[in-house]
Amino acid sequence: MLALPLAAALPGFVQSAAAEAVRVRGAVVNADSKALTVKTREGETVTIALKQGWKVSGVARAAIDDIKPGDYVGIASLPRKDGGNGALEVLIFPSALKGTGEGSFGWDLKPDSTMTNATVADAVKDVDGRTVTVTYHGKAKKIAVPDGTPVVTLAPATEADLKPGAAVFVSGDKDASGAIAAQQVVVGANGVVPPM
């Protein structure tokens, strides 16, 4: 969540069994090569230790028409009142990351949201946008993607992009003492905010 060695930052990566998986969304307060301080969307200020060899990746705007059968995507969604799921955001993975965190699981973008990392079986236009059928572990799931849903892909970034105020998404591990450490940071650039 990004060759981009992004598996650690992306939705659904495997966390250490001894640590709690946490996701931090917010704006950079300060950054250096060892730590990142973020003002979270909840208003807290947290410092995240950056593990040795950590990476930074960006996001670039994409379009719903960029999603093709066979693509690997991460879609955060919510249950719809009329049944099925409606997308909150779509991340199109680079082909080198196909299979990263495959599956569908709880997500904390919004209450009751899920993240589905899966291969696109088909994408069909409908009145309100598109419905995408994705497959993972032999299962299929249909997700409506309403017009206006943020669609992004991963893009190169550097440590210099971690400027104060830059929007970030960090998936990390919190140990028993409450300290957070991460291997990967996803940063927004050129007006594109990580929507995951």
C-alpha atoms as one frame of an Amber mdcrd trajectory, in Angstrom:
protein
   0.000   0.000   0.000   4.404   0.531  -3.988  10.457  -3.140  -9.570   8.525
  -1.706  -6.462   9.155  -3.851  -3.365   5.823  -3.015  -1.837   4.391  -6.227
  -0.528   4.944  -5.136   3.060   2.879  -1.986   2.758   0.013  -3.321   0.818
  -3.316  -4.473   2.078  -3.177  -7.966   3.424   0.534  -8.459   3.883   1.599
 -11.030   6.425   2.309  -9.545   9.842   4.591 -10.956  12.499   2.637 -13.327
  14.745   4.028 -11.651  17.876   2.906  -8.165  16.863  -0.466  -6.527  16.277
  -1.100  -5.351  12.719  -1.812  -1.613  12.621  -2.507   0.849   9.831  -1.674
   4.518  10.203  -3.279   7.093   7.914  -2.494  10.770   8.197  -0.053  13.555
   7.372   3.702  13.657   7.834   4.886  15.811  10.730   8.551  14.883  10.427
  10.623  12.198   8.719  14.208  11.006   8.633  15.891   7.754   7.637  14.992
   6.028  10.928  11.556   7.317  11.946   8.377   8.873  10.620   6.124  11.059
  12.771   2.513  11.242  11.571  -0.545  13.193  12.686  -3.189  10.526  12.247
  -6.680  10.968  10.830  -7.869  10.507  14.430  -5.807  13.543  15.514  -3.092
  11.669  17.423   0.622  12.147  16.742   2.504   8.846  16.442   6.128   8.017
  15.705   6.827   4.974  13.564  10.257   3.348  13.598  11.414   2.571  10.061
  12.955  -0.892   9.843  16.341  -1.410   8.231  15.991  -1.412   4.449  12.571
   0.307   4.559  11.021   1.522   1.308   8.789   4.377   0.240   6.329   4.207
  -2.628   3.800   6.566  -4.087   0.368   6.357  -5.628  -0.692   7.674  -9.007
  -4.177   8.373 -10.247  -5.675   5.685 -12.473  -9.110   5.238 -14.039 -11.794
   2.602 -13.752 -11.271   1.876 -17.466  -7.680   0.867 -16.631  -8.993  -2.247
 -14.841  -8.848  -5.224 -17.195  -9.570  -8.944 -16.774  -6.476 -10.641 -15.362
  -5.354  -7.549 -13.411  -4.645  -7.958  -9.705  -6.437  -5.403  -7.533  -7.041
  -4.462  -3.910 -10.575  -3.172  -3.351 -11.800  -1.761  -0.057 -15.575  -2.067
   0.083 -18.646  -1.865   2.288 -21.789  -4.025   2.264 -24.648  -2.381   0.324
 -28.216  -2.181   1.574 -29.423  -3.825  -1.627 -26.911  -6.669  -1.254 -23.382
  -7.164  -2.507 -20.516  -4.770  -1.878 -19.720  -1.234  -2.996 -16.129  -0.114
  -3.495 -14.600   2.650  -1.377 -11.332   2.601  -3.343  -9.459   0.476  -5.861
  -5.710  -0.151  -6.012  -4.372  -1.671  -9.244  -1.245  -3.639  -8.364   1.740
  -3.774 -10.705   1.943  -7.224 -12.328   5.071  -8.059 -10.284   2.912  -7.980
  -7.128   0.163 -10.288  -8.372  -0.899 -12.548  -5.507   0.196 -10.199  -2.700
  -2.048 -10.746   0.331  -4.649 -12.603  -1.719  -8.017 -12.941   0.001 -10.850
 -10.963   1.540 -10.621  -9.797   5.148 -11.693  -7.093   7.589 -10.311  -3.629
   6.938 -10.336  -0.411   8.932 -10.864   2.236   6.253 -14.448   2.588   7.543
 -16.481   0.570  10.056 -17.555  -2.790   8.550 -15.274  -2.386   5.526 -13.375
  -5.265   3.946 -10.305  -5.461   1.720 -10.315  -7.899  -1.165  -7.025  -8.588
  -2.952  -7.897 -10.637  -6.010  -7.685 -11.148  -9.759 -10.234  -9.417 -11.980
 -12.396 -11.985 -13.783 -14.487  -9.375 -15.577 -15.528  -5.746 -15.416 -18.984
  -4.806 -16.680 -20.365  -1.307 -17.202 -23.712  -0.586 -15.637 -25.914   2.389
 -14.873 -24.007   3.502 -11.764 -20.459   2.784 -12.895 -19.103  -0.760 -13.048
 -19.420  -4.090 -11.384 -16.156  -5.988 -11.083 -16.030  -9.728 -10.451 -12.816
 -10.762  -8.709 -11.535 -14.232  -7.832  -9.333 -15.404  -4.956  -8.674 -18.848
  -3.485 -11.292 -20.404  -5.776 -14.011 -17.943  -4.679 -15.672 -15.165  -6.674
 -16.941 -11.814  -5.381 -18.847  -9.088  -7.231 -18.081  -5.521  -6.190 -19.867
  -2.460  -7.528 -17.511   0.426  -8.300 -19.629   3.606  -8.327 -18.595   6.562
 -10.459 -16.187   8.783  -8.528 -14.575   5.919  -6.566 -10.828   6.644  -6.151
  -8.747   4.368  -8.395  -4.963   4.405  -8.011  -1.904   2.432  -8.916   1.520
   2.311  -7.331   4.248   4.725  -8.384   7.892   5.426  -7.582   8.669   7.752
  -4.671  11.705   8.743  -2.622  12.397   9.685   0.979  12.326  13.327  -0.174
   8.587  12.931  -0.834   7.979  12.491   2.924   7.622  16.233   3.440   5.627
  17.743   6.303   1.955  17.675   5.341   2.277  14.826   2.815  -0.496  12.239
   3.121   0.735   8.757   4.063  -0.550   5.235   4.601   1.621   2.973   6.745
   0.934  -0.667   7.546   3.094  -1.791  10.441   3.507  -3.873  13.560   2.760
  -2.679  17.096   4.642  -4.520  19.824   3.506  -5.153  23.408   4.963  -1.809
  24.529   2.905   0.072  21.914   5.881   0.891  19.661   5.105   0.810  15.940
   7.602  -0.274  13.298   7.149  -0.452   9.532   9.011  -1.660   6.477   7.051
   0.376   3.924   5.491   3.829   3.622   3.022   4.821   0.900   2.989   8.573
   0.260   0.701  10.761  -1.782   2.143  13.111  -4.398   0.880  15.468  -7.073
  -2.472  15.817  -5.329  -3.097  12.056  -5.106  -3.772  10.816  -1.567  -3.359
   7.124  -0.700  -7.039   6.118  -0.515  -6.510   2.810   1.251
